[in-house]
Amino acid sequence: MGAGYGALQHSRSAVLHAPALAQFRPAPPHALLVSASSGSVPHAPVSSKAMLWSMEIWLSTTGGGPRVHFKLQPQQAVIPEKKRSPPASLYNGSGKSIRPQSFTAGLKRSKSLTTADALASGMAALGLAADAGDLGTFPPEIQECIDKALEDPNAVCARTLMDAVGHLVGRAVESPRYALPAARRCIAVVEREQNETFLESLLNTCQQWYHDRDKLLGAVVGGGRPRLMAFLSFLLEMYCQLRRRAIQRRGASAQPGHVLLTLICKCCEDCVRQPSPSASDTENLFFVLTYIGRDLEAQLPAELERLLSAVRDAFLNTAAAPSIRRTLLQLIELHASRWQLPGCAVLYYYPSCK
């Protein structure tokens, strides 16, 4: 017995469990991360610092099988936060950015199509829209007056604000493409002023321009009146901007939206009461009523009825061109269908939609 212990012998249990040790051998990190089912999924490269592997293997000498313990500590992936883009800015004549004070970093603009966005898209289709910064050039003293009003309307005198209104409206009626940038500058001042001097002057100036429309806006070019159409485009853009921002007067006088809506309705009536309406004026009339027809019906029903009566009279005028009468008929059907044409009418007026 004593001589038998002189040499070491293989344990019977170790021999029995030797084939089973292969299946418990730890695989390399890469082999553990890649499986047959994830062959098409891209994996990030594995670094020795990214995960720490700790393996402890105990072989029981009392007949128990091997036990393997894995401790995985994956590195937390950090997703960078997307930067919030700043709001669109207006730029004055010297190139200085002017942002409205009402911007809040925590608010995001809705991706839905707003009235002003749809208005800009429709005006672009008719050649009436322009970029917010495209207002042309002014003489240095006029540009300085507008810049002061845009930078801080509460720090300048009332005369400077009134002069700025005159310059902006005067540029807006030069061409329909100036309607959008001029209206946005006016709204930027209205939102920041405290005593409503600019807003009162703007409404009074618009009313005065319409009162003197024969002298200021009555020039006829190619059968139409482009300055009147430019003035109408400016009023429409101003009205949509005021409605979207819900700007109201603090006094007991008429609200700015109601004043502008009345002027728009009067300009539309002037478009169809011409001896021979032009095609461009008729198209603009249809476009305007598409956007504010419901507002006119709710706030100015008597004025809308008078306007539609003028439209029917113009449609019955046999001297009008077929394309003009077609547009007027479409406008009559638009009102009859409560400002939303049915599918059959759309296919009739726009056969390319089939």
Coordinates of C-alpha atoms in Angstrom, one line a residue:
M1 CA 0.0 0.0 0.0
G2 CA 2.8 2.4 0.9
A3 CA 4.7 1.7 -2.3
G4 CA 1.5 2.2 -4.3
Y5 CA 1.3 5.8 -3.2
G6 CA 4.7 6.6 -4.6
A7 CA 3.3 7.5 -8.1
L8 CA 0.4 9.7 -8.9
Q9 CA -2.5 8.2 -10.8
H10 CA -5.2 9.8 -12.9
S11 CA -8.5 10.3 -11.1
R12 CA -11.3 8.2 -12.4
S13 CA -13.7 11.2 -12.0
A14 CA -11.3 13.5 -14.0
V15 CA -11.2 11.1 -16.9
L16 CA -15.0 10.8 -17.0
H17 CA -15.5 14.6 -17.1
A18 CA -12.6 15.5 -19.4
P19 CA -14.7 15.5 -22.6
A20 CA -17.2 17.8 -21.0
L21 CA -14.6 20.5 -20.3
A22 CA -14.5 21.5 -23.9
Q23 CA -18.0 22.8 -24.0
F24 CA -17.3 25.0 -21.0
R25 CA -14.2 26.7 -22.4
P26 CA -14.8 30.4 -22.7
A27 CA -15.1 31.6 -26.3
P28 CA -13.3 34.8 -27.5
P29 CA -15.3 38.0 -27.1
H30 CA -15.9 38.3 -30.9
A31 CA -17.3 34.8 -31.1
L32 CA -19.8 35.6 -28.3
L33 CA -21.0 38.8 -30.0
V34 CA -21.6 37.4 -33.5
S35 CA -24.4 34.9 -34.0
A36 CA -25.9 33.2 -37.1
S37 CA -29.1 35.2 -36.7
S38 CA -27.4 38.5 -36.6
G39 CA -25.2 38.2 -39.6
S40 CA -27.0 41.1 -41.4
V41 CA -26.8 43.4 -38.4
P42 CA -23.7 45.6 -38.2
H43 CA -21.8 45.5 -34.9
A44 CA -19.5 48.0 -33.5
P45 CA -15.8 47.0 -33.0
V46 CA -15.2 45.5 -29.6
S47 CA -12.4 47.0 -27.5
S48 CA -10.7 45.4 -24.6
K49 CA -11.6 48.5 -22.6
A50 CA -15.2 48.5 -23.7
M51 CA -16.1 45.3 -21.7
L52 CA -14.4 43.5 -18.9
W53 CA -14.5 39.7 -18.7
S54 CA -13.9 37.9 -15.5
M55 CA -13.9 34.1 -15.5
E56 CA -13.6 31.9 -12.5
I57 CA -13.5 28.1 -13.0
W58 CA -13.6 25.8 -10.1
L59 CA -13.1 22.0 -10.5
S60 CA -14.7 20.2 -7.6
T61 CA -12.5 17.5 -6.2
T62 CA -15.5 15.8 -4.6
G63 CA -17.1 14.6 -7.9
G64 CA -18.9 17.8 -8.8
G65 CA -18.7 19.1 -12.4
P66 CA -17.0 22.3 -13.5
R67 CA -18.8 25.6 -12.9
V68 CA -18.2 28.7 -15.0
H69 CA -19.1 32.2 -13.8
F70 CA -19.2 35.2 -16.3
K71 CA -19.4 38.8 -15.1
L72 CA -20.2 41.1 -18.0
Q73 CA -19.9 44.9 -17.6
P74 CA -20.8 46.5 -20.9
Q75 CA -20.0 50.1 -21.6
Q76 CA -22.9 52.4 -21.7
A77 CA -23.4 54.0 -25.1
V78 CA -23.8 57.8 -25.1
I79 CA -26.1 59.1 -27.8
P80 CA -25.3 62.7 -28.6
E81 CA -28.2 65.1 -28.2
K82 CA -29.3 66.7 -31.4
K83 CA -28.7 70.5 -31.5
R84 CA -31.8 72.7 -31.7
S85 CA -31.7 74.9 -34.7
P86 CA -32.3 78.6 -34.0
P87 CA -35.4 80.4 -35.4
A88 CA -35.4 82.2 -38.7
S89 CA -34.2 85.8 -38.4
L90 CA -34.8 89.0 -40.1
Y91 CA -31.8 91.1 -41.2
N92 CA -31.6 94.8 -41.3
G93 CA -29.8 96.9 -43.8
S94 CA -26.4 96.5 -42.1
G95 CA -26.7 92.7 -42.0
K96 CA -27.5 92.5 -38.2
S97 CA -29.7 89.7 -37.2
I98 CA -33.0 90.7 -35.6
R99 CA -35.0 88.0 -33.9
P100 CA -38.5 88.4 -32.3
Q101 CA -38.4 88.5 -28.5
S102 CA -41.2 86.0 -28.2
F103 CA -39.0 83.0 -29.2
T104 CA -38.8 80.4 -26.5
A105 CA -36.1 77.7 -26.8
G106 CA -38.3 75.0 -25.4
L107 CA -41.0 75.4 -28.0
K108 CA -40.9 73.7 -31.4
R109 CA -42.8 74.8 -34.5
S110 CA -45.5 72.5 -35.7
K111 CA -44.7 70.6 -38.9
S112 CA -48.3 70.9 -40.1
L113 CA -49.0 73.3 -42.9
T114 CA -50.1 76.6 -41.4
T115 CA -52.1 79.3 -43.1
A116 CA -49.1 81.5 -43.6
D117 CA -47.0 78.6 -45.0
A118 CA -49.8 77.6 -47.4
L119 CA -50.2 81.3 -48.3
A120 CA -46.6 81.6 -49.2
S121 CA -46.7 78.4 -51.3
G122 CA -49.8 79.6 -53.2
M123 CA -48.3 83.0 -53.8
A124 CA -45.1 81.5 -55.1
A125 CA -47.2 79.6 -57.7
L126 CA -48.7 82.9 -58.8
G127 CA -45.3 84.7 -58.7
L128 CA -46.4 86.8 -55.7
A129 CA -43.9 85.6 -53.1
A130 CA -40.4 86.4 -52.2
D131 CA -37.8 85.6 -49.5
A132 CA -38.2 87.4 -46.2
G133 CA -35.0 89.2 -46.8
D134 CA -35.7 90.3 -50.4
L135 CA -37.1 93.8 -49.9
G136 CA -34.7 95.6 -52.2
T137 CA -32.5 98.5 -51.3
F138 CA -33.4 101.9 -49.8
P139 CA -31.5 105.1 -49.5
P140 CA -29.3 105.2 -46.4
E141 CA -31.5 107.5 -44.4
I142 CA -34.7 105.4 -45.1
Q143 CA -32.8 102.2 -44.3
E144 CA -31.6 103.7 -41.0
C145 CA -35.2 104.6 -40.1
I146 CA -36.5 101.0 -40.8
D147 CA -33.5 99.5 -38.9
K148 CA -34.3 101.6 -35.8
A149 CA -37.9 100.5 -35.8
L150 CA -36.9 96.9 -36.2
E151 CA -34.2 96.9 -33.5
D152 CA -36.2 98.5 -30.7
P153 CA -39.6 100.2 -31.6
N154 CA -40.0 101.3 -27.9
A155 CA -36.8 103.4 -28.0
V156 CA -37.6 105.6 -31.0
C157 CA -40.1 108.4 -31.4
A158 CA -43.5 108.1 -32.9
R159 CA -42.4 110.0 -36.0
T160 CA -39.8 107.4 -36.8
L161 CA -42.3 104.6 -36.5
M162 CA -44.8 106.4 -38.7
D163 CA -42.1 107.1 -41.4
A164 CA -41.1 103.4 -41.3
V165 CA -44.7 102.4 -41.9
G166 CA -44.9 104.7 -45.0
H167 CA -41.6 103.3 -46.4
L168 CA -42.6 99.7 -45.9
V169 CA -46.1 100.1 -47.4
G170 CA -44.8 102.2 -50.3
R171 CA -42.3 99.4 -51.1
A172 CA -45.0 96.7 -50.8
V173 CA -47.2 98.2 -53.4
E174 CA -44.4 98.4 -56.0
S175 CA -44.6 94.7 -56.8
P176 CA -46.5 91.7 -55.4
R177 CA -43.2 90.0 -54.6
Y178 CA -42.5 92.6 -51.9
A179 CA -45.8 91.7 -50.0
L180 CA -44.4 88.9 -47.9
P181 CA -41.1 90.5 -46.7
A182 CA -42.8 93.8 -46.0
A183 CA -45.5 92.2 -44.0
R184 CA -43.1 90.1 -42.0
R185 CA -41.1 93.3 -41.0
C186 CA -44.3 95.0 -40.0
I187 CA -45.3 92.0 -37.8
A188 CA -41.9 92.0 -36.2
V189 CA -42.3 95.6 -35.1
V190 CA -45.9 95.1 -34.0
E191 CA -45.0 92.1 -31.8
R192 CA -42.3 94.1 -29.9
E193 CA -43.9 97.5 -29.5
Q194 CA -45.8 98.4 -26.3
N195 CA -47.8 101.5 -27.2
E196 CA -49.3 100.3 -30.5
T197 CA -48.1 103.4 -32.4
F198 CA -46.8 101.4 -35.3
L199 CA -49.9 99.2 -35.5
E200 CA -52.2 102.3 -35.5
S201 CA -50.2 104.0 -38.1
L202 CA -50.1 100.9 -40.3
L203 CA -53.9 100.5 -40.3
N204 CA -54.5 104.2 -41.0
T205 CA -52.0 104.1 -43.8
C206 CA -53.6 101.1 -45.4
Q207 CA -57.1 102.8 -45.2
Q208 CA -55.7 106.0 -46.7
W209 CA -54.0 104.1 -49.6
Y210 CA -57.3 102.4 -50.4
H211 CA -59.2 105.7 -50.2
D212 CA -56.8 107.2 -52.7
R213 CA -56.6 104.0 -54.8
D214 CA -57.5 105.7 -58.1
K215 CA -54.5 108.0 -57.7
L216 CA -52.1 105.7 -56.0
L217 CA -53.1 102.2 -57.2
G218 CA -55.2 102.7 -60.3
A219 CA -52.4 102.4 -63.0
V220 CA -53.6 99.8 -65.6
V221 CA -50.9 97.7 -67.2
G222 CA -51.8 95.0 -69.7
G223 CA -55.5 95.1 -68.8
G224 CA -54.8 94.6 -65.1
R225 CA -53.8 96.8 -62.1
P226 CA -50.6 95.4 -60.7
R227 CA -50.2 97.9 -57.9
L228 CA -53.7 97.1 -56.6
M229 CA -52.9 93.4 -56.7
A230 CA -49.6 94.1 -54.8
F231 CA -51.6 96.1 -52.2
L232 CA -54.1 93.2 -52.0
S233 CA -51.3 90.7 -51.5
F234 CA -49.8 92.8 -48.7
L235 CA -53.2 93.1 -46.9
L236 CA -53.7 89.3 -47.2
E237 CA -50.3 88.5 -45.8
M238 CA -50.8 91.0 -43.0
Y239 CA -54.2 89.5 -42.1
C240 CA -52.9 85.9 -42.0
Q241 CA -49.9 86.9 -39.9
L242 CA -52.1 88.8 -37.4
R243 CA -54.6 85.9 -37.2
R244 CA -52.0 83.3 -36.6
R245 CA -50.4 85.3 -33.8
A246 CA -53.8 86.4 -32.4
I247 CA -52.7 90.1 -32.2
Q248 CA -55.5 92.3 -30.7
R249 CA -55.8 95.9 -29.8
R250 CA -56.0 96.8 -26.2
G251 CA -58.5 99.6 -26.7
A252 CA -62.2 99.6 -27.7
S253 CA -61.6 100.4 -31.3
A254 CA -61.9 97.9 -34.2
Q255 CA -59.6 95.0 -34.2
P256 CA -56.8 95.0 -36.8
G257 CA -57.9 91.7 -38.3
H258 CA -61.4 93.1 -38.9
V259 CA -60.0 96.3 -40.5
L260 CA -57.7 94.4 -42.9
L261 CA -60.5 91.9 -43.8
T262 CA -62.8 94.8 -44.7
L263 CA -60.1 96.3 -46.9
I264 CA -59.4 92.9 -48.6
C265 CA -63.1 92.5 -49.4
K266 CA -63.3 96.0 -51.0
C267 CA -60.2 95.3 -53.1
C268 CA -61.7 92.0 -54.3
E269 CA -64.9 93.8 -55.3
D270 CA -62.9 96.4 -57.3
C271 CA -61.3 93.5 -59.2
V272 CA -64.5 92.2 -60.6
R273 CA -66.4 95.5 -61.1
Q274 CA -64.1 96.5 -63.9
P275 CA -65.6 96.8 -67.4
S276 CA -63.5 93.9 -68.5
P277 CA -61.7 92.0 -65.6
S278 CA -58.3 90.7 -66.5
A279 CA -57.2 87.1 -66.2
S280 CA -54.6 87.9 -63.6
D281 CA -57.0 89.9 -61.4
T282 CA -59.5 87.1 -61.6
E283 CA -57.0 84.4 -60.7
N284 CA -55.9 86.5 -57.7
L285 CA -59.5 87.0 -56.6
F286 CA -60.1 83.2 -56.6
F287 CA -56.8 82.6 -54.7
V288 CA -57.7 85.2 -52.0
L289 CA -61.2 83.9 -51.4
T290 CA -59.9 80.4 -51.2
Y291 CA -58.1 81.4 -48.0
I292 CA -60.4 83.9 -46.4
G293 CA -63.8 82.9 -47.7
R294 CA -64.9 81.3 -44.5
D295 CA -63.7 84.4 -42.5
L296 CA -65.7 86.7 -44.7
E297 CA -68.8 84.6 -44.4
A298 CA -68.4 84.5 -40.6
Q299 CA -67.4 88.2 -39.9
L300 CA -68.7 90.2 -42.9
P301 CA -71.6 88.3 -44.4
A302 CA -73.2 91.4 -46.0
E303 CA -70.0 92.4 -47.7
L304 CA -69.4 88.9 -49.0
E305 CA -72.9 88.8 -50.5
R306 CA -72.2 92.0 -52.3
L307 CA -68.9 90.6 -53.6
L308 CA -70.6 87.4 -54.8
S309 CA -73.3 89.5 -56.6
A310 CA -70.5 91.3 -58.5
V311 CA -68.9 87.9 -59.3
R312 CA -72.2 86.6 -60.8
D313 CA -72.6 89.8 -62.8
A314 CA -69.1 89.5 -64.2
F315 CA -69.8 85.8 -65.1
L316 CA -72.9 86.8 -67.1
N317 CA -70.9 89.4 -69.0
T318 CA -70.6 87.8 -72.4
A319 CA -67.7 90.1 -73.3
A320 CA -65.4 88.4 -70.8
A321 CA -62.9 85.8 -72.1
P322 CA -63.9 82.1 -71.6
S323 CA -61.0 81.5 -69.2
I324 CA -62.1 84.4 -67.0
R325 CA -65.7 83.1 -67.0
R326 CA -64.5 79.7 -66.1
T327 CA -62.6 81.0 -63.1
L328 CA -65.6 83.0 -62.0
L329 CA -67.9 80.0 -62.3
Q330 CA -65.4 78.0 -60.2
L331 CA -65.5 80.7 -57.6
I332 CA -69.4 80.6 -57.5
E333 CA -69.3 76.8 -57.1
L334 CA -66.6 77.1 -54.4
H335 CA -69.0 79.3 -52.3
A336 CA -72.0 77.0 -53.0
S337 CA -70.0 74.0 -51.7
R338 CA -69.0 75.9 -48.5
W339 CA -65.5 76.6 -49.7
Q340 CA -64.5 73.1 -50.5
L341 CA -65.0 71.8 -54.0
P342 CA -66.3 68.2 -54.4
G343 CA -64.3 65.7 -56.3
C344 CA -66.3 65.8 -59.5
A345 CA -65.9 69.6 -59.6
V346 CA -62.1 69.3 -59.1
L347 CA -61.9 66.8 -62.0
Y348 CA -63.9 69.1 -64.2
Y349 CA -61.8 72.2 -63.6
Y350 CA -58.5 70.4 -63.3
P351 CA -58.7 67.4 -65.7
S352 CA -55.0 66.7 -65.3
C353 CA -55.8 65.4 -61.8
K354 CA -57.5 62.3 -63.4

